[in-house]
Coordinates of C-alpha atoms in Angstrom, one line a residue:
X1 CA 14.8 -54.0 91.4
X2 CA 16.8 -57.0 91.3
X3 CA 19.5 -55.6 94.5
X4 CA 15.5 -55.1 95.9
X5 CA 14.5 -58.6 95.6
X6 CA 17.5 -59.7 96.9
X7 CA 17.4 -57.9 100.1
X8 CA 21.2 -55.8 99.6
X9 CA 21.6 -52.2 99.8
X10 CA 22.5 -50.4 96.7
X11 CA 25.7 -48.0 97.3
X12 CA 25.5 -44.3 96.6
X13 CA 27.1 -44.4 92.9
X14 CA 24.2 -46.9 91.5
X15 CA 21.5 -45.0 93.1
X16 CA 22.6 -41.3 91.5
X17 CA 23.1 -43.6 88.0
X18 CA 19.6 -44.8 88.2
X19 CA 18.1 -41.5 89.2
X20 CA 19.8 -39.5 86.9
X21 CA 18.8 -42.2 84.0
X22 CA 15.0 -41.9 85.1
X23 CA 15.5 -37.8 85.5
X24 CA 17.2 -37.8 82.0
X25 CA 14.1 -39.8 80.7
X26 CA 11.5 -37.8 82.8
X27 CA 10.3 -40.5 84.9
X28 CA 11.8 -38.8 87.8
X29 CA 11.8 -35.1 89.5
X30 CA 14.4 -34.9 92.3
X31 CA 13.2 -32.4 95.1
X32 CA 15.7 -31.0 97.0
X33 CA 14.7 -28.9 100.5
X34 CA 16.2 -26.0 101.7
X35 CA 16.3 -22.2 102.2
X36 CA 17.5 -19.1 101.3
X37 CA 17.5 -17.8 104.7
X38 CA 21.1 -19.1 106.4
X39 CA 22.0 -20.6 102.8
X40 CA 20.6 -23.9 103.7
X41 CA 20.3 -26.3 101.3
X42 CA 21.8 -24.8 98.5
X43 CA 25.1 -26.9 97.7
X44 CA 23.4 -29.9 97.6
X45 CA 20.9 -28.5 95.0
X46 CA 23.8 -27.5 93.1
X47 CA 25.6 -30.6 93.5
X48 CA 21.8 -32.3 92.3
X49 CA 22.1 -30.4 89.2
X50 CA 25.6 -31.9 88.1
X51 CA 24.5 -35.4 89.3
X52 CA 21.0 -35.3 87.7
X53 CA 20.5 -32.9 84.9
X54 CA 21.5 -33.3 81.0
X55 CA 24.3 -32.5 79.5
X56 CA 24.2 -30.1 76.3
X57 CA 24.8 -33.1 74.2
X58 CA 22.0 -35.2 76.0
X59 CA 19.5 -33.0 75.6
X60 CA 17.9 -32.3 72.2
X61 CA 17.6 -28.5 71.2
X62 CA 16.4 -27.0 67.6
X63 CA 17.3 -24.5 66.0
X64 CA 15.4 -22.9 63.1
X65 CA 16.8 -22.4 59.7
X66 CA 16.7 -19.0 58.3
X67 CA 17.3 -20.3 54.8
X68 CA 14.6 -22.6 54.6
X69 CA 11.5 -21.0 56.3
X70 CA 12.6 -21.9 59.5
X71 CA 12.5 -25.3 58.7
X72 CA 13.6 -26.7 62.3
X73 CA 17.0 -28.4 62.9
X74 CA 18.3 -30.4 65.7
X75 CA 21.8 -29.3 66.8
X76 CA 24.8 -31.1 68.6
X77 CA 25.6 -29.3 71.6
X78 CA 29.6 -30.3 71.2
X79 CA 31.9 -27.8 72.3
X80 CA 33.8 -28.9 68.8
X81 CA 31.1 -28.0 66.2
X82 CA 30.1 -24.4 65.2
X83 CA 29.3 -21.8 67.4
X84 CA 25.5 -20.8 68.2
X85 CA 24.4 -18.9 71.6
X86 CA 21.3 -16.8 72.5
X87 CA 21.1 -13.8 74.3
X88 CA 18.7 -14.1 76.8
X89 CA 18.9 -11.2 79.1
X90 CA 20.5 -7.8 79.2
X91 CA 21.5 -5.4 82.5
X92 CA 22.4 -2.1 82.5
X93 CA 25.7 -1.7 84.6
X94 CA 28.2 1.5 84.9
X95 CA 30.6 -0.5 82.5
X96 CA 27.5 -0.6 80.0
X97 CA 25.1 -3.4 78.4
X98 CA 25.8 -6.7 80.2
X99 CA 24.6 -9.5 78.2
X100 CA 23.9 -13.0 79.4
X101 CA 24.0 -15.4 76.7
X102 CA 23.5 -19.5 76.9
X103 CA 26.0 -21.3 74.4
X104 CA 23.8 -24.5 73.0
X105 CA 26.6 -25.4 70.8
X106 CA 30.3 -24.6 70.2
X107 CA 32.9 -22.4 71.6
X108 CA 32.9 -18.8 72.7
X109 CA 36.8 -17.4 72.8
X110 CA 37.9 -13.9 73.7
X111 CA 38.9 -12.0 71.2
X112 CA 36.6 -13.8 68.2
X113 CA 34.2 -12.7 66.3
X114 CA 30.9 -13.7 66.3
X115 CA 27.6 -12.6 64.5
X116 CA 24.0 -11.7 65.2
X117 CA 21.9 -13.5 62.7
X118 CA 19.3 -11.4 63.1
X119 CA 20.4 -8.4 61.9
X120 CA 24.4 -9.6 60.3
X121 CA 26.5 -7.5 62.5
X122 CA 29.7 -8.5 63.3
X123 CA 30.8 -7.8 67.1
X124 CA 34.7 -8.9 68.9
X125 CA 34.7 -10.1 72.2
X126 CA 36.4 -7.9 74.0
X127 CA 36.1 -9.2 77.5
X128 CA 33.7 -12.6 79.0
X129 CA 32.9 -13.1 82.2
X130 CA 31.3 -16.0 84.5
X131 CA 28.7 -14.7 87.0
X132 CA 29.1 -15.4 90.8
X133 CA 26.2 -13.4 92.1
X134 CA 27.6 -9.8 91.9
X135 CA 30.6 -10.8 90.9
X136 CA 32.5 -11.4 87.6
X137 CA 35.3 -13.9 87.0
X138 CA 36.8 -12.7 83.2
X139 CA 37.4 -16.3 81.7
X140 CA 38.8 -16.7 78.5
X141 CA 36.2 -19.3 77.0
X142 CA 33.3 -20.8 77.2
X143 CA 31.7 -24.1 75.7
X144 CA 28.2 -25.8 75.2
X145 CA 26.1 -25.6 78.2
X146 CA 27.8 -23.0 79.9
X147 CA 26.0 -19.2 80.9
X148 CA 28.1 -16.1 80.3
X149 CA 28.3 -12.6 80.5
X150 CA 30.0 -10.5 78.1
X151 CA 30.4 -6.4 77.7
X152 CA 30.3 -3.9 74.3
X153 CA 27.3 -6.6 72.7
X154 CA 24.5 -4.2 71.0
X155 CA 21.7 -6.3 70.9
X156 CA 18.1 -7.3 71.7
X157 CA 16.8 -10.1 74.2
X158 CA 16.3 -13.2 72.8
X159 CA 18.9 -12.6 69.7
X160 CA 20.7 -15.5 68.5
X161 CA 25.1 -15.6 67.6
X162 CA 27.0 -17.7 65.4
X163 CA 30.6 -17.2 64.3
X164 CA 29.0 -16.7 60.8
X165 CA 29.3 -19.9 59.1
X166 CA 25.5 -20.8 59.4
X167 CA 21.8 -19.0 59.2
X168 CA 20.4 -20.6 62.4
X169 CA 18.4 -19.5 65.1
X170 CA 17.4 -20.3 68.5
X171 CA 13.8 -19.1 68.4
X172 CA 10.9 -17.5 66.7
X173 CA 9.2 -15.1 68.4
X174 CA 5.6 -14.7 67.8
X175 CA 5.3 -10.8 68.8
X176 CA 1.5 -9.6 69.1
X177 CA 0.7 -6.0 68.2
X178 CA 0.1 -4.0 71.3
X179 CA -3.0 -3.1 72.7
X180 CA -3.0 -0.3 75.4
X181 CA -1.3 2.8 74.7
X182 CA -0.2 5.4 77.4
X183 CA 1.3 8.9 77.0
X184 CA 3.8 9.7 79.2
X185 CA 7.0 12.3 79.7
X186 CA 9.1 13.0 82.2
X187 CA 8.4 15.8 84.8
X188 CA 11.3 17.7 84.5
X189 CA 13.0 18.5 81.8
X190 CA 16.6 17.8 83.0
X191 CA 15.3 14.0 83.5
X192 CA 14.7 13.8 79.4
X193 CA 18.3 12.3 79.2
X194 CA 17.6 9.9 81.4
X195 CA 14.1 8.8 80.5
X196 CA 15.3 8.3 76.7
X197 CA 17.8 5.7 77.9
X198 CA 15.1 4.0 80.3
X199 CA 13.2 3.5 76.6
X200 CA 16.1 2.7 74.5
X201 CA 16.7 -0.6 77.3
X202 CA 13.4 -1.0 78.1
X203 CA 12.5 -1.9 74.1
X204 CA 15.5 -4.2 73.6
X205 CA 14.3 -6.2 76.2
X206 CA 10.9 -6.5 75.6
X207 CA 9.8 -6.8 72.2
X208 CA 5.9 -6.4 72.8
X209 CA 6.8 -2.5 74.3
X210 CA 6.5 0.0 71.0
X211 CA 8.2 3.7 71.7
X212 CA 6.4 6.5 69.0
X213 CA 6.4 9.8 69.1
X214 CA 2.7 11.4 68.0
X215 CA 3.3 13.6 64.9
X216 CA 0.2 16.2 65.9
X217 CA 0.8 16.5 69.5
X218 CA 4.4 15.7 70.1
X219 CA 3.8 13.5 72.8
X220 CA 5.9 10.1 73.6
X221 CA 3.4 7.2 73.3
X222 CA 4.0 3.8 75.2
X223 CA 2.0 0.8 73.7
X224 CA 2.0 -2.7 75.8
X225 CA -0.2 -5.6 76.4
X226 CA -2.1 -4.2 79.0
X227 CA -2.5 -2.1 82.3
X228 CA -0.4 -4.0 84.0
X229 CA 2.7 -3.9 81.8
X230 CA 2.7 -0.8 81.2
X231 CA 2.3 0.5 84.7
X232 CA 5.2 -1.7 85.8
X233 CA 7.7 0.2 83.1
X234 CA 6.5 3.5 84.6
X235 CA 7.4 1.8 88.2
X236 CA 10.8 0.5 86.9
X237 CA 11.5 4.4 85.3
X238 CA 11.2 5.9 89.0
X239 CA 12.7 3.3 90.9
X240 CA 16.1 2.4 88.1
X241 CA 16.1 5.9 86.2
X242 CA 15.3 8.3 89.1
X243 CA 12.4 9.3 86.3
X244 CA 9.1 10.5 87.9
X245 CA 7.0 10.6 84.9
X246 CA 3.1 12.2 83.9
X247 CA 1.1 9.7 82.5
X248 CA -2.0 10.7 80.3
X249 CA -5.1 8.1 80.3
X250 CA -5.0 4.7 78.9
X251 CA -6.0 4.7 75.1
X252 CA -7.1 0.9 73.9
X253 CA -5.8 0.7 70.2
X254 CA -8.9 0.1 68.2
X255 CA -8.6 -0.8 64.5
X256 CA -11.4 -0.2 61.4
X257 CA -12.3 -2.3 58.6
X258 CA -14.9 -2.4 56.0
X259 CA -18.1 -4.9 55.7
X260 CA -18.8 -5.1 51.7
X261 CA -17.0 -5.1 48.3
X262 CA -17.2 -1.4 46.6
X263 CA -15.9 -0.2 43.2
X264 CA -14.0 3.6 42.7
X265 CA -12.7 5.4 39.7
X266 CA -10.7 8.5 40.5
X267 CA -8.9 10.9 39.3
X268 CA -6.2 12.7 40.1
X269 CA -5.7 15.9 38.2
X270 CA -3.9 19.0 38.8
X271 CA -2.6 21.8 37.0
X272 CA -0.2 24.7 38.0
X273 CA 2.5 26.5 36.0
X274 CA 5.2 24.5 34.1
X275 CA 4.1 20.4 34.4
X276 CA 1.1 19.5 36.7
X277 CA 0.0 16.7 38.0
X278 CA -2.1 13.9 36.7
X279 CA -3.3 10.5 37.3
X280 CA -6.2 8.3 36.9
X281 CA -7.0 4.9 39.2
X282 CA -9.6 2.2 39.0
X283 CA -10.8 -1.0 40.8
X284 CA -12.5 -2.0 44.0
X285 CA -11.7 -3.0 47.9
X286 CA -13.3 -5.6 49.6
X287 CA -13.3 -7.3 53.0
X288 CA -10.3 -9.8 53.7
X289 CA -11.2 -12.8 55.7
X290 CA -8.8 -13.4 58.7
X291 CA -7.2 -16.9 56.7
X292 CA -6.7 -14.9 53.7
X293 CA -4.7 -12.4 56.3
X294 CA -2.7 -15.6 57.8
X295 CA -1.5 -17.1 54.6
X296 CA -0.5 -13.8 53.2
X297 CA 1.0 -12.6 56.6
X298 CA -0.2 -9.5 56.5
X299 CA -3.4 -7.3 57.4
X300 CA -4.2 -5.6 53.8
X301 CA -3.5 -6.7 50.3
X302 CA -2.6 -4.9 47.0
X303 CA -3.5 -6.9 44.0
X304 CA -2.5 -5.5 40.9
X305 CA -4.9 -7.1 37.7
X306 CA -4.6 -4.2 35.2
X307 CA -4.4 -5.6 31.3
X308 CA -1.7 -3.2 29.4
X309 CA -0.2 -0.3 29.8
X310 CA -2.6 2.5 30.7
X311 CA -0.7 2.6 34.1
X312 CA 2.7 2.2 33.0
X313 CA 4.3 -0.4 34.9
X314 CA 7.0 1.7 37.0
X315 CA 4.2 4.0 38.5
X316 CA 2.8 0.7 40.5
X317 CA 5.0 1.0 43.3
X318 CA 3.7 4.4 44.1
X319 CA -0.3 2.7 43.9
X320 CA 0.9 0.4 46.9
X321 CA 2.6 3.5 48.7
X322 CA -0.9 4.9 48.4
X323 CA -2.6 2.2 49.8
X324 CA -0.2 1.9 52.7
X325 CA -0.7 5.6 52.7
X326 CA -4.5 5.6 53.2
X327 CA -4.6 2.9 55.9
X328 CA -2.7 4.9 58.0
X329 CA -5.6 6.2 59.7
X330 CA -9.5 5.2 59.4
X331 CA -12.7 7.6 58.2
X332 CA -14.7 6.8 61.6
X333 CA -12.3 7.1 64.5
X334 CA -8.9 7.9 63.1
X335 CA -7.8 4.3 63.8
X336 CA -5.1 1.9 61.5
X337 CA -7.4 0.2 58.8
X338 CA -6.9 -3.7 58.5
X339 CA -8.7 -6.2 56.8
X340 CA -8.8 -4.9 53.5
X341 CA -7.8 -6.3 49.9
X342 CA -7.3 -3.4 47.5
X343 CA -7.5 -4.5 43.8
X344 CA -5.7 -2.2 40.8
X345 CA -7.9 -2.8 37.6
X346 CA -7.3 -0.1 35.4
X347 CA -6.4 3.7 35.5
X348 CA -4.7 6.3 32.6
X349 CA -2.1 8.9 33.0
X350 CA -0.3 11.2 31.4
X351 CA 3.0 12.0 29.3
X352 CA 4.1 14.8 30.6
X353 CA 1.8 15.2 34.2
X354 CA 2.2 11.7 35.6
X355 CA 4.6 10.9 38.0
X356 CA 4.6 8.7 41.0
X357 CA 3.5 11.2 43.5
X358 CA 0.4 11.9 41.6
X359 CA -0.2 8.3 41.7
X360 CA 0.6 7.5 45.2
X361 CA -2.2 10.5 45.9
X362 CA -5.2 9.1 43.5
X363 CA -4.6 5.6 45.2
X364 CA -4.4 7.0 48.8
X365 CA -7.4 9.7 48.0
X366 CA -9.4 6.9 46.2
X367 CA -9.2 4.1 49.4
X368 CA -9.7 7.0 51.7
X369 CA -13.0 8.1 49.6
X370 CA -14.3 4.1 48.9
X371 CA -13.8 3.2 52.5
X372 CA -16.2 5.4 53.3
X373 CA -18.8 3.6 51.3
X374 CA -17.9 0.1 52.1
X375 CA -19.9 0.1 55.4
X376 CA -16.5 0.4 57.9
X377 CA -17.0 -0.4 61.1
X378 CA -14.4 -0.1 64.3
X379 CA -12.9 -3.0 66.0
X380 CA -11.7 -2.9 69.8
X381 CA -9.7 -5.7 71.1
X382 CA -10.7 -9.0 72.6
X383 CA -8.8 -10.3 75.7
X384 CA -8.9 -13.8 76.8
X385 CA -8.9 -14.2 80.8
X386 CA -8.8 -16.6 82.9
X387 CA -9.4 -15.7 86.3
X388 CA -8.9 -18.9 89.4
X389 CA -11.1 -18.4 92.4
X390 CA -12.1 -20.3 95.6
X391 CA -15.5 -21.9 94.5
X392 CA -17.7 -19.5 97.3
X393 CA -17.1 -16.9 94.9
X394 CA -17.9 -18.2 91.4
X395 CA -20.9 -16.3 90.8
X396 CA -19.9 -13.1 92.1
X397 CA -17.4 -13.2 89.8
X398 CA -18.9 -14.7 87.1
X399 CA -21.6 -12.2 87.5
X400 CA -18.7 -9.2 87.3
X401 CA -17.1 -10.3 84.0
X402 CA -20.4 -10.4 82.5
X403 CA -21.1 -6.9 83.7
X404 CA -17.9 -5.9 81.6
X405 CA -19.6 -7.8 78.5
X406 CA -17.6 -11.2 79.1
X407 CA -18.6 -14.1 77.4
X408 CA -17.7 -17.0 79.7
X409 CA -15.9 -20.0 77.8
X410 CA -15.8 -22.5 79.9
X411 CA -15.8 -23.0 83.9
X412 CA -13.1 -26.0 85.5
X413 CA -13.1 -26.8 88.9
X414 CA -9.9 -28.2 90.3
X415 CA -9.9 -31.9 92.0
X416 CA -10.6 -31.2 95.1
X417 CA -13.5 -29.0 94.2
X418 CA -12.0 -25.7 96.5
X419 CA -11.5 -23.9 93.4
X420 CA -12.6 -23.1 89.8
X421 CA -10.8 -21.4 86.9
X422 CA -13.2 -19.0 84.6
X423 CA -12.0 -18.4 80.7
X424 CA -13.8 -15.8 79.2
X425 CA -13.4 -13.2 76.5
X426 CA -13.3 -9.8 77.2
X427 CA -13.3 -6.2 75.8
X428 CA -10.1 -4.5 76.8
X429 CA -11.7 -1.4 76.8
X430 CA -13.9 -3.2 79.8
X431 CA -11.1 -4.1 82.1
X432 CA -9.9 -1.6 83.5
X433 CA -9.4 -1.7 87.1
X434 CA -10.4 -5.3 87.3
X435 CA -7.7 -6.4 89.2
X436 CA -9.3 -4.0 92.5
X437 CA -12.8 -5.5 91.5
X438 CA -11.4 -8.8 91.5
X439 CA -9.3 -8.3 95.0
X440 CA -12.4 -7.0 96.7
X441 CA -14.8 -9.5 95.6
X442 CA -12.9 -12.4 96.7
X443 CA -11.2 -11.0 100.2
X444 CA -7.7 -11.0 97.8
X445 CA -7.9 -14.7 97.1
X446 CA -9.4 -14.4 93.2
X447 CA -6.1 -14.2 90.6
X448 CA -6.2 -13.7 86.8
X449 CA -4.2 -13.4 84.0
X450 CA -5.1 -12.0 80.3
X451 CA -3.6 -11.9 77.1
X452 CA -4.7 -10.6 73.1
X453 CA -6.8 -12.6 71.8
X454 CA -8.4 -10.5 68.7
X455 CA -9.7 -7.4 67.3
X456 CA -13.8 -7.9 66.8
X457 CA -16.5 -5.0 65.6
X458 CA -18.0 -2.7 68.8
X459 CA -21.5 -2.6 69.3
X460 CA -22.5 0.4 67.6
X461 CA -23.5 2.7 70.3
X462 CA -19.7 2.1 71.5
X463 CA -19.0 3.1 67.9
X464 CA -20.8 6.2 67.7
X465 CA -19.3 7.6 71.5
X466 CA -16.0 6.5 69.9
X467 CA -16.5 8.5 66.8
X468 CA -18.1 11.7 68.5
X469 CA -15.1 11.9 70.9
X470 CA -13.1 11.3 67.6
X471 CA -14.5 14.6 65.8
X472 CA -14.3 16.5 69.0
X473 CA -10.6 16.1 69.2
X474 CA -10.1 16.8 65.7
X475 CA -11.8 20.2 66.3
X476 CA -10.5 20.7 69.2
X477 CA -6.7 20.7 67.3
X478 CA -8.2 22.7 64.7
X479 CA -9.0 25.7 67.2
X480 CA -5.8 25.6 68.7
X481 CA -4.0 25.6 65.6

């Protein structure tokens, strides 16, 4: 301001030192041009992001510790202090796993060891590499700031390394359950090799994709956030694997849960030759109230109030297996229970004919039997999307999401009034194909994007289709078998 005032021309040197000051403090966003095309551009870019950007040590990162419930920590960044890195992407090459990892602090050196907090194993580095496009330059170290490659490291995406000496890590990963479910196998069988290392890769990378195998039907079932996601793994199979693949309909995961407190008593008796079986459980379940769920971090509760020694105290691990046992799968639709607080009171058993699998079976057969009674209903889940449109079409669409039992949430329009985003909350079950719908009612200008919300009761003429087709599969297994 002053060189301003005073009419002089500042030289080069003082103009990158005030830029990158005002970058560092983000008051400023250099914009470079160029182009891909003819590689225009791009060494200046890169010469913008030595002369403007941070250094590890300017910027502040945090790491959260382990040992004190992730209590977060601010770290260095010098190349001096102890080592921490995060993997942040994997690629499958013909020499194996390539993993790119970001050092935040520390130094990485070939032939250490380092360690994966999250799961304590202890891996050498055999061989790092710096990236050049598609091609590697094996260096023999790395330091804070700098983006590697390295070979022979089993591990997930976003998994954090230390050479051992402390419990950090770089993030926390909030990981919502999935909500679509496909099943799929490959059309040959020769391609099964093939398609079980496409899974194996595709889950490290992704940790809201769930692999299961069904126990009835044998069938591989993928479960994602969506349509979307899950159709793009099924692309990425054919076009990586060489692994054309059948894909059954989409399943939405529905959940159940009960509506009203409700006592049971039950017992548990059996008797065969030599020592039977025999055991005797009592208490109630009641609803769970989504805070009670959040504080306790998880969906159902066991609560165990009995006074004495009626249930001796080693068979109340098996009561909690039985509980676990029982939410398994729902007495409407076949669907994992949640929601649920199941509380032990009182019970009996036996000298002889107790044992903790006749307990785990009271507790699972008496949840299974008092669900029943406790008015359950079936919850589907709720999507929040947000669609942006050109304002022409704001009722068209508007009109649509309510035709798929949207409930708009609110309704922006940008500054200059050309378009308007739409948040809404919609059934999953609902949105299928919505992405055609939305295409054709906006001449492909409409976008939207949507992600779980939460699981919330069905209307119940949704819940009695759901639990007709639910008892017409189960007889339907029950002729063929």
């Amino acid at each position: 301001a002053e060189l301003f005032l005073m009419e002089q021309t500042p030289d080069t040197e003082l103009m990158k030192t005030a830029i990158r000051r005002q970058t560092l403090a983000c008051k400023f966003v250099p914009v470079f041009m160029g182009s891909a095309f003819k590689n225009k551009g791009v060494q200046p870019l890169l010469d913008g992001v030595l002369d403007y950007l941070p250094e590890p040590i300017e910027k502040e990162n945090i790491a959260l510790d382990r040992t004190r419930d992730e209590l977060p920590v601010r770290i260095t960044g010098k190349p001096d202090d102890p080592l921490l890195a995060l993997a942040f992407k994997l690629e499958e090459t013909n020499f194996g796993q390539l993993t790119y990892m970001r050092i935040y602090q520390g130094t990485l050196r070939k032939g250490n060891q380092i360690t994966n907090v999250n799961d304590g194993k202890k891996i050498k580095l055999a061989r790092i590499v710096r990236m050049h496009s598609d091609d590697m330059e094996d260096i023999t170290e790395a330091s804070a700031g700098e983006v590697v490659a390295m070979f022979g490291v089993d591990c997930k995406s976003m998994d954090t390394f230390s050479d051992g000496s402390m419990d950090l890590a770089m993030s926390s990963m909030f990981v919502p359950e999935p909500v679509m479910s496909l099943a799929v196998k490959p059309k040959k069988n020769e391609m099964q090799n093939a398609f079980a290392k496409a899974l194996n890769k595709f889950t490290k990378e992704d940790p809201t994709l769930r692999i299961k195998v069904d126990t009835d039907t044998k069938e591989t079932i993928l479960s994602g956030m969506g349509e979307l996601h899950l159709e793009v793994y099924i692309e990425r199979m054919n076009r990586e694997y060489n692994v054309e693949c059948i894909v059954g309909q989409p399943n939405v995961n529905y959940k159940e849960t009960i509506s009203k407190k409700q006592p049971f008593d039950w017992l548990h008796k059996k008797q065969t030759g030599g020592s039977g079986q025999y055991a005797r459980v009592v208490g109630f379940i009641e609803p769970l109230s989504e805070t009670d769920m959040k504080e306790a971090n998880k969906t159902n509760i066991f609560q165990n109030k009995c006074i004495g020694t009626n249930i001796p105290p080693e068979y109340y691990p098996s009561c909690v297996k039985g509980m676990n046992d029982a939410v398994v799968e729902g007495a409407l639709v076949g669907c994992e229970v949640e929601g649920m607080r199941v509380v032990l009171q009182d019970g009996a058993a036996h000298a002889v004919d107790s044992s903790d699998m006749a307990f785990r079976i009271a507790m699972a057969n008496a949840v299974r039997d008092t669900m029943k009674k406790a008015n359950p209903s079936v919850l589907e889940p709720i999507m929040t999307v947000e669609v942006e449109v050109p304002s022409e079409f704001q009722g068209t669409v508007v009109a649509g999401l309510n035709r798929r039992m949207g409930m708009i949430q609110s309704s922006d329009m940008n500054d200059d009034g050309s378009g308007i985003q739409i948040v809404s909350e919609v059934p999953l079950a609902n949105m299928f194909g919505y992405s055609t719908e939305l295409r054709s009612q906006t001449q492909g200008k409409g976008e939207f994007t949507m992600e779980y919300y939460k699981h919330a009761s069905v209307p119940r003429n949704v819940q009695e289709e759901l639990m007709q087709k639910y008892k017409e599969e189960r007889e339907a297994k029950a002729a063929a078998s």
